[in-house]
Coordinates of C-alpha atoms in Angstrom, one line a residue:
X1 CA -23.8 6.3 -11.5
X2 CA -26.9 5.8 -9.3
X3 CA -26.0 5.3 -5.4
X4 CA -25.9 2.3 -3.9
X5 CA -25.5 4.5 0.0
X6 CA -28.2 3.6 2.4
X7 CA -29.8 6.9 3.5
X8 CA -28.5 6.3 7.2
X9 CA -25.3 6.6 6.1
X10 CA -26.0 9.8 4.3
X11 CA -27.7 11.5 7.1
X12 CA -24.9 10.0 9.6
X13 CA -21.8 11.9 7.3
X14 CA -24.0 15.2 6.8
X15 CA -24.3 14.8 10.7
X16 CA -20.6 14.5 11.4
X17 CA -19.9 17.0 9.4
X18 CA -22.0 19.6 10.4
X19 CA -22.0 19.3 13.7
X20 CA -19.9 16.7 15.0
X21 CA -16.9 18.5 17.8
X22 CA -13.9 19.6 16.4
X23 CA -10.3 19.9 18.3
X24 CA -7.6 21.9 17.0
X25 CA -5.9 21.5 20.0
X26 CA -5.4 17.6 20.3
X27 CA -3.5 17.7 17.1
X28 CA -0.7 19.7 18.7
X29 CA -0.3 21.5 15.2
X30 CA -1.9 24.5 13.2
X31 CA -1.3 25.1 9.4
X32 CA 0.0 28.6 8.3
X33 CA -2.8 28.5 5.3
X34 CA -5.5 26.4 4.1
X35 CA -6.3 25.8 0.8
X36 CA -10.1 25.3 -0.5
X37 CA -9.7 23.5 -4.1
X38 CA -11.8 22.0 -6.7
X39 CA -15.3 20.3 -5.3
X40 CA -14.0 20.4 -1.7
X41 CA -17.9 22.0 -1.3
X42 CA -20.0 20.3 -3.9
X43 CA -23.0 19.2 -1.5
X44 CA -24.1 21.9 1.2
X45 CA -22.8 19.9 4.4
X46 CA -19.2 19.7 3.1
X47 CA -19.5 23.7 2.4
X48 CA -20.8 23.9 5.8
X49 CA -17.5 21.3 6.6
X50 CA -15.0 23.2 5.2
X51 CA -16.4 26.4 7.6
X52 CA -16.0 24.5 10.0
X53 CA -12.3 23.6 9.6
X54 CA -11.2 27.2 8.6
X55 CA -12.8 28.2 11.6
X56 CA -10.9 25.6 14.0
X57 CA -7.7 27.5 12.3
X58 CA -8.2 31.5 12.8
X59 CA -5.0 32.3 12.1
X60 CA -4.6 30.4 9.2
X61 CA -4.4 32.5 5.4
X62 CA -7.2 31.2 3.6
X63 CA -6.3 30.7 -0.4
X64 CA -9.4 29.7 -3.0
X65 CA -7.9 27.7 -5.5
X66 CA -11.3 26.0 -6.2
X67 CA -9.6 26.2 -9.9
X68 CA -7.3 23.3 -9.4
X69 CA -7.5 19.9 -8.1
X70 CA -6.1 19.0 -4.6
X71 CA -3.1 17.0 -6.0
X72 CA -1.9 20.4 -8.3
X73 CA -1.6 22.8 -5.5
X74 CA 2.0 24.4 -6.1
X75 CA 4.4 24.9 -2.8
X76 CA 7.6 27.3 -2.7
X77 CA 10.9 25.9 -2.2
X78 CA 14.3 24.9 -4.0
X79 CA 14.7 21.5 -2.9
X80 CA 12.8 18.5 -1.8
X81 CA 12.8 18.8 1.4
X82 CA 12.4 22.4 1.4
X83 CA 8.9 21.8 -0.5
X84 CA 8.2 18.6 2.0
X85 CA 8.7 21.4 5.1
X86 CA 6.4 24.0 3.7
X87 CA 3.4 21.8 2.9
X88 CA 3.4 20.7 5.9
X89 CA 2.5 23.9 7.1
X90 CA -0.5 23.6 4.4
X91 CA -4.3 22.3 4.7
X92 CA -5.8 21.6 1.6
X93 CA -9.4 20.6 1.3
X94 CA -10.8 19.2 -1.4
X95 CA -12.0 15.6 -2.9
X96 CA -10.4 12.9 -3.7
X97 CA -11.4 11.2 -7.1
X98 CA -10.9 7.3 -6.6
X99 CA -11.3 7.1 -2.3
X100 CA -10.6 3.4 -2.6
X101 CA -7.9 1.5 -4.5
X102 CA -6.7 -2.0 -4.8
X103 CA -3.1 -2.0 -3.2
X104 CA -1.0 -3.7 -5.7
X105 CA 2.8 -3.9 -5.1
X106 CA 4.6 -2.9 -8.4
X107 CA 7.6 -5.1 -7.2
X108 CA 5.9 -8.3 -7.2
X109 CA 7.3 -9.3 -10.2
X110 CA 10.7 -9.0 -8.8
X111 CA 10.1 -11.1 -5.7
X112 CA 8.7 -9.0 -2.8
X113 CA 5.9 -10.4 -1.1
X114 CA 2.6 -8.0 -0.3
X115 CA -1.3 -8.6 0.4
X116 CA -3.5 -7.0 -1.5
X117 CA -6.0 -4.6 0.3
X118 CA -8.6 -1.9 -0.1
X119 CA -6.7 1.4 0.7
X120 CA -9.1 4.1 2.1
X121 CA -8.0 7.5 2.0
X122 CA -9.9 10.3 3.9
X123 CA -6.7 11.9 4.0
X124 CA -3.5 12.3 3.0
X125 CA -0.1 13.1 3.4
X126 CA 0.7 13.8 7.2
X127 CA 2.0 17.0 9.7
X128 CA 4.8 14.4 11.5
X129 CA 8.2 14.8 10.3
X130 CA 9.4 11.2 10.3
X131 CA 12.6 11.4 8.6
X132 CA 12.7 8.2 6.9
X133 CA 9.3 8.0 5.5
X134 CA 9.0 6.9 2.2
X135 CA 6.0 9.1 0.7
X136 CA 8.7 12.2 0.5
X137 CA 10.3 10.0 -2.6
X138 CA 6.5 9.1 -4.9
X139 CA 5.1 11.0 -7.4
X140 CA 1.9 11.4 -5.1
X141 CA 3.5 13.5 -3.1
X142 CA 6.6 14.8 -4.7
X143 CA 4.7 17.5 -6.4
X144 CA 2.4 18.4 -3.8
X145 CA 3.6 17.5 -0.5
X146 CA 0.5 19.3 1.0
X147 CA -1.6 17.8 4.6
X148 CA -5.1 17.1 2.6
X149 CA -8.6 16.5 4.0
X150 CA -11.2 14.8 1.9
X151 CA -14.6 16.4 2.0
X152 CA -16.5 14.0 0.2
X153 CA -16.5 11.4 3.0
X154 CA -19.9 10.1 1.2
X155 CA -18.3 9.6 -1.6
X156 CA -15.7 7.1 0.8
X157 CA -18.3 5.5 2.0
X158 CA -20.5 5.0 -1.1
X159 CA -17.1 3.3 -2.5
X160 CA -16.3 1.1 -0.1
X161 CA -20.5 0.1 -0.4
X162 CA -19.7 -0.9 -3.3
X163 CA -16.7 -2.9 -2.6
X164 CA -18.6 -4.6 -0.1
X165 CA -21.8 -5.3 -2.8
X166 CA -21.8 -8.9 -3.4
X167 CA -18.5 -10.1 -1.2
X168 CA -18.7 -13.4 0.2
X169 CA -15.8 -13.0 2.7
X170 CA -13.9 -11.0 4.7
X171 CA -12.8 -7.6 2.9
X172 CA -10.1 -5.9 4.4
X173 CA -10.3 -1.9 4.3
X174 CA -7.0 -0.2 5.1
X175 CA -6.4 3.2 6.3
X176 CA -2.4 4.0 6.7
X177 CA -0.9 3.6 3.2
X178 CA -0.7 7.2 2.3
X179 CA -1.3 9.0 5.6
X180 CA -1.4 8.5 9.2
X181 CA -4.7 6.7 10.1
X182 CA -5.9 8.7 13.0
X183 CA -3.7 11.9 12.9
X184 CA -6.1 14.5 11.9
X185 CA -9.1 12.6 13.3
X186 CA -9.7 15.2 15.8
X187 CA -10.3 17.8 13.5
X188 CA -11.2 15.9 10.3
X189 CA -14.0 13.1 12.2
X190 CA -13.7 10.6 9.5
X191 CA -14.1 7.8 11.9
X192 CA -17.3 8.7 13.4
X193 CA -18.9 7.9 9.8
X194 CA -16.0 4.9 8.5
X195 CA -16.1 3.3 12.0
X196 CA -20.3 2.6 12.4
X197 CA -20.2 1.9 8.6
X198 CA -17.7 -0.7 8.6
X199 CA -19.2 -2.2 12.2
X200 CA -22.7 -2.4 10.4
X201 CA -21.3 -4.7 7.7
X202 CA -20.2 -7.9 8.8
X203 CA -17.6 -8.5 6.0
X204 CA -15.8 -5.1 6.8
X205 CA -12.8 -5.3 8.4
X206 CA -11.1 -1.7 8.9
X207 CA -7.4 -1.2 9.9
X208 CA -6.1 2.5 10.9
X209 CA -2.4 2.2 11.2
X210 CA -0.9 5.4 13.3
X211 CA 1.8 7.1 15.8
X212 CA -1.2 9.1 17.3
X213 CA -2.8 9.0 20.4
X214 CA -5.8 10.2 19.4
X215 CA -8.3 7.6 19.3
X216 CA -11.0 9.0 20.9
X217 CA -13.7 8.9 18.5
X218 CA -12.8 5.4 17.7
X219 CA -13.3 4.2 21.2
X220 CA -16.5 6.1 21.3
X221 CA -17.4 4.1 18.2
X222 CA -16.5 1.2 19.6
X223 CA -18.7 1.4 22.6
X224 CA -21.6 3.0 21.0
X225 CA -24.9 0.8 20.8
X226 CA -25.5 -0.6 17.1
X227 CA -28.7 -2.0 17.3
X228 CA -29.5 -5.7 17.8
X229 CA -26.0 -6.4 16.1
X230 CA -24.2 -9.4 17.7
X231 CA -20.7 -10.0 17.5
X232 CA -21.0 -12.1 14.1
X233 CA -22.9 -9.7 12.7
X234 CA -20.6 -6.9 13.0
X235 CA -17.3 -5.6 11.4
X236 CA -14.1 -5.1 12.7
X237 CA -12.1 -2.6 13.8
X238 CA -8.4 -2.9 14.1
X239 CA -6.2 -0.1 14.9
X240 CA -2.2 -0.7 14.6
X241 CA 0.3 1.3 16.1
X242 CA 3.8 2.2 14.3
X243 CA 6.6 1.8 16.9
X244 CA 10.1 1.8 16.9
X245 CA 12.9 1.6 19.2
X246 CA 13.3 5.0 21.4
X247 CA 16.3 5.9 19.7
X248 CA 15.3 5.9 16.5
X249 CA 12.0 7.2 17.7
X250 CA 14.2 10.5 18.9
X251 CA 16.5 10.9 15.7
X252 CA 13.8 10.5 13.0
X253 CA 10.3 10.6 14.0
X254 CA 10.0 14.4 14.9
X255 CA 6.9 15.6 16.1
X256 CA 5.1 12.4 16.8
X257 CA 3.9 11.7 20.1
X258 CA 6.8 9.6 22.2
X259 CA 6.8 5.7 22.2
X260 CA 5.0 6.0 26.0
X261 CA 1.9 7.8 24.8
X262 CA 1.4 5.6 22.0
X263 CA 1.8 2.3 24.0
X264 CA -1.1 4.5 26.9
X265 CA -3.7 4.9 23.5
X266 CA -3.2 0.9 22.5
X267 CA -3.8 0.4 26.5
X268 CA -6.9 2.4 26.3
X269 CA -7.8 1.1 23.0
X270 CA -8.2 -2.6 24.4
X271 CA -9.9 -2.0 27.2
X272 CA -12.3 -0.7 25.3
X273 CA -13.0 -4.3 23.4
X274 CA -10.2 -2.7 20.6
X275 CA -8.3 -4.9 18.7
X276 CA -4.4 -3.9 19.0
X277 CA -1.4 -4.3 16.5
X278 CA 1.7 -3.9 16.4
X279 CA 4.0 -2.5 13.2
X280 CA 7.5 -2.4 13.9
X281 CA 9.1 -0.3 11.1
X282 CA 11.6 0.2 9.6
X283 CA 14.0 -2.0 12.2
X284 CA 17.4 0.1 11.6
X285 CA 20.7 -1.9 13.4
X286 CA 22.1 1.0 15.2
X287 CA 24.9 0.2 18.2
X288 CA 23.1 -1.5 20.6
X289 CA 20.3 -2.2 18.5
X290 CA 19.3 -5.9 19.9
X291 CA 18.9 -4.9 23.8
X292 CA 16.5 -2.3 22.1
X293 CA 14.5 -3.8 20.6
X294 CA 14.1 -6.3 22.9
X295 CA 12.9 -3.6 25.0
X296 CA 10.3 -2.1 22.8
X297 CA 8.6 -5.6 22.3
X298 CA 8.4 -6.0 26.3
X299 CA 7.2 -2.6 26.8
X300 CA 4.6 -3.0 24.0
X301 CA 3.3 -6.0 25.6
X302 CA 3.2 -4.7 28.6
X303 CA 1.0 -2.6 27.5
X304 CA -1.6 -4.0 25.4
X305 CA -1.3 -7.6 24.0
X306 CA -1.7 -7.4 20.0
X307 CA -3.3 -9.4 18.0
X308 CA -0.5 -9.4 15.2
X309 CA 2.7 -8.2 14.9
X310 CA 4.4 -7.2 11.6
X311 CA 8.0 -5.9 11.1
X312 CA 10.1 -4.9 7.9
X313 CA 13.2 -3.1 7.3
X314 CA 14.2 0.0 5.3
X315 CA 12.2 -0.2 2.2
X316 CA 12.3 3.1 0.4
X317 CA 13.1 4.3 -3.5
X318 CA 16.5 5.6 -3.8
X319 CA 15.0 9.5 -4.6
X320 CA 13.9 9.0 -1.1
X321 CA 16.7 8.1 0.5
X322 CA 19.1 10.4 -0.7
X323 CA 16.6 13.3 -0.1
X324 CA 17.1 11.5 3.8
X325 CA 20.7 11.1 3.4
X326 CA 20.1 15.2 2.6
X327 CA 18.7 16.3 5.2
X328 CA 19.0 14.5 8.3
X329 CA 22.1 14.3 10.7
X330 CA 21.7 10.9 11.5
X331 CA 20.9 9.8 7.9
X332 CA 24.1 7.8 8.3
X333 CA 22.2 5.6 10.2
X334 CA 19.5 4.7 7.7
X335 CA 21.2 4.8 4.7
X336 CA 24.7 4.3 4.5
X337 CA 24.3 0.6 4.5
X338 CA 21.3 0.3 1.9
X339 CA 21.8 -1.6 -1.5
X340 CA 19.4 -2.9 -3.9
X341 CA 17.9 -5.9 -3.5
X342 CA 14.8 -7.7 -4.8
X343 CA 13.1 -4.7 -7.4
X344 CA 14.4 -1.3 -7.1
X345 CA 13.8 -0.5 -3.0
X346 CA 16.9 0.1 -1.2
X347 CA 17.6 -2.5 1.6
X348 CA 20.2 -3.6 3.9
X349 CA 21.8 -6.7 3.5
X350 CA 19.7 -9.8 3.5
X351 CA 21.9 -11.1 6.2
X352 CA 21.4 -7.8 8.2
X353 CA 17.6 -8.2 7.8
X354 CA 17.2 -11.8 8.9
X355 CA 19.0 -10.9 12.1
X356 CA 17.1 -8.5 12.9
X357 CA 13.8 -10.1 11.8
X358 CA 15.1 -13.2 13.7
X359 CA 15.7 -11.4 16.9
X360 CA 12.1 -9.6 17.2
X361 CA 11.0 -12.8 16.5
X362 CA 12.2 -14.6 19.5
X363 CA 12.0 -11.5 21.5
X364 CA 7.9 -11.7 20.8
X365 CA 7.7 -15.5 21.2
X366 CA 9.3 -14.9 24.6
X367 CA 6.1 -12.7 25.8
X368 CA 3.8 -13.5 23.7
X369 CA 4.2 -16.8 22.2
X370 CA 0.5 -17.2 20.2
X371 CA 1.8 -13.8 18.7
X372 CA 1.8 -14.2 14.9
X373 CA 4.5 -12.1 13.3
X374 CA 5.2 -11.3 9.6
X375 CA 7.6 -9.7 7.4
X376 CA 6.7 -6.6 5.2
X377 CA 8.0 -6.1 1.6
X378 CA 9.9 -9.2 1.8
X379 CA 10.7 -11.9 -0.7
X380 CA 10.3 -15.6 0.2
X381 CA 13.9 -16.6 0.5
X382 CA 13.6 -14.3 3.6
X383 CA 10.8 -15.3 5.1
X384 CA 11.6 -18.9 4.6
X385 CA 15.5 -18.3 6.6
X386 CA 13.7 -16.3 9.5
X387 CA 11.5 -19.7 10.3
X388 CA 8.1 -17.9 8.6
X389 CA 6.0 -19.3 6.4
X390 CA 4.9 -16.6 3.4
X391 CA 1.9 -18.6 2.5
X392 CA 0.5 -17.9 5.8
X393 CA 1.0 -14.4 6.6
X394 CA -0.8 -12.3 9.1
X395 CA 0.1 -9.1 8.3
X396 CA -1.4 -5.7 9.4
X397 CA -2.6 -4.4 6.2
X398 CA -5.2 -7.4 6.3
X399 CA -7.8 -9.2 8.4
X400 CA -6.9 -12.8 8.4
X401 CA -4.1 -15.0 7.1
X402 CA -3.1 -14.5 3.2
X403 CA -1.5 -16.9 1.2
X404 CA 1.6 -14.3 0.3
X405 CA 2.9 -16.7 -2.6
X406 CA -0.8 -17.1 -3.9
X407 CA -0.8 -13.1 -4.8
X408 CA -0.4 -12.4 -8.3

């Protein structure tokens, strides 16, 4: 298939990935061994790359499994969770075959409510430990539950070119569906080549949904100069923070930077002319849970005024969950409650949910009352009780309002 990549954009990712600064230390976390597999050097910068990121790593055992794909690579352990915790200690580095798909909720038939979006994914997987996230339960990652890199960021690039060939609107890029948005930036640099590209196209609109603080290189991107571009000629860039109440911040989201230091990077980020949003997920009614939460949506404000603000409850496949009732001690929390509701996800009780929903509504009305919020993964019949209306959702994954019941 002949390219449709301008040049520019070519020389800007062999740039970025030859020379472009790498930190190991930002990340706060080293892998015990990195894994080169099949084409992760196939054009001479990404060999030069993949130097590159086994150097940042001297300690790291280096394992050539250029045999095998990136999704095949096998990790030790008994159990689920023993697997999860061991390729977490794993860098794999290879290329990803389809770097753009079409989300598509498989439970829409069943009622649950979700915008479709382009998915980018110049990673995946992710080093935090965040007890109740769902990825540990989908065949993506139950095999393979490895911290990947993507080499072929051209090949990212050249896809979402041709995603953007011939729109005649808006086209919403997504980065947060299988992997932290901006987690392994630092070392990995994806958005110094994903940011410009999206900015130079002014139908692009790119979301990077994360617990990091490391936003850096998108605020440099932000800033840089882009020509004669004005503002209605550019992209977008949005970046949306995952928050949660402290407490469950402390009991299931180990190793992720604290709730302080990712409210500082959304403070940074709009100063910087960033667009900020907020992802409230998953809302879990521990004692005390309303004062919370209430809490969190004044801090957050405090902080950086978002654009959006999208919440949702526990959501996950029931493999998942009972690997979290498993392993965690406060899985009691999470779990115990959860029945099936609307397609095979495990929820809590619809009555739970719109009181919960209904509460961070008000609370964000209270300080930010031109605040949109919207529900995640919900069906209408929710929506609907909690005051929203589904055909006008503003939801993170997205760039404008979506007419939820217009989805097929």
């Amino acid at each position: 298939m002949r390219s449709i990549l301008d040049d520019r954009w070519v020389e800007l990712v062999r740039q970025v990935q030859t020379s472009a600064p790498i930190d190991p230390c930002e990340l706060g976390w080293e892998p015990e061994t990195i894994v080169l597999t099949r084409d992760c050097d196939r054009r001479p910068h990404e060999a030069v790359y993949c130097e590159r990121l086994i150097a940042a790593f001297p300690d790291a055992n280096v394992v050539d499994r250029r045999d095998i794909p990136h999704n095949r690579v096998p990790v030790p352990g008994e159990t689920a969770s023993e697997r999860i915790a061991r390729g977490k200690t794993m860098l794999v580095l290879g290329a990803i075959r389809k770097p753009v798909s079409i989300n598509r909720d498989p439970e829409a038939r069943d009622g649950t409510l979700c915008a479709p979006y382009h998915a980018v994914h110049p990673t995946w997987f992710c080093f935090y430990d965040c007890e109740y996230c769902y990825l540990g339960g989908s065949p993506g990652v139950r095999f393979s539950p490895t911290v990947r890199v993507f080499t072929n960021q051209q090949d990212i690039l050249e896809s979402m070119a041709r995603v953007l060939k011939g729109a005649r609107e808006t086209v919403s890029f997504y980065i947060g569906k299988v992997q932290d948005g901006t987690q392994l930036d630092p070392v990995a640099n994806y958005s110094q080549s994903l940011a410009p590209f999206a900015m130079y196209n002014s139908l692009a609109h790119i979301v990077f949904l994360t617990k990091s603080h490391s936003i850096d290189r998108l605020t440099l991107a932000l800033s840089e100069q882009y020509g004669d571009l004005t503002g209605d000629e550019r992209g977008h860039i949005a970046v949306a923070w995952s928050i949660n109440a402290e407490e469950i911040t402390a009991l299931f989201e180990h190793g992720c930077p604290p709730l302080e230091e990712r409210l500082s990077a959304a403070r940074e980020w709009a100063r910087a002319g960033g667009e900020v949003r907020y992802n409230i997920m998953p809302l879990i009614p521990f004692e005390g849970w309303q004062a919370s939460y209430e809490d969190l949506i004044r801090r957050a404000f405090g902080a950086a005024i978002p654009s959006r603000v999208t919440i949702g409850g526990i959501c996950s496949y029931p493999g998942a969950l009972g690997e979290l009732r498993r392993r965690s001690r406060a899985g009691y929390l999470y779990g115990a409650g959860a029945a099936a509701g609307h397609g095979r996800r495990q929820r809590w009780p619809q009555e739970t949910r719109e009181e919960m929903y209904g509460l961070i509504k008000r609370a964000v009305s209270s300080v930010g009352p031109h605040t949109p919020v919207s529900l995640c993964l919900e069906n209408r019949d929710v929506w609907c009780s909690v005051g929203l209306d589904p055909r006008q959702s503003n939801c993170t994954c997205v760039a404008g309002c979506c007419d939820l019941q217009g989805v097929s």
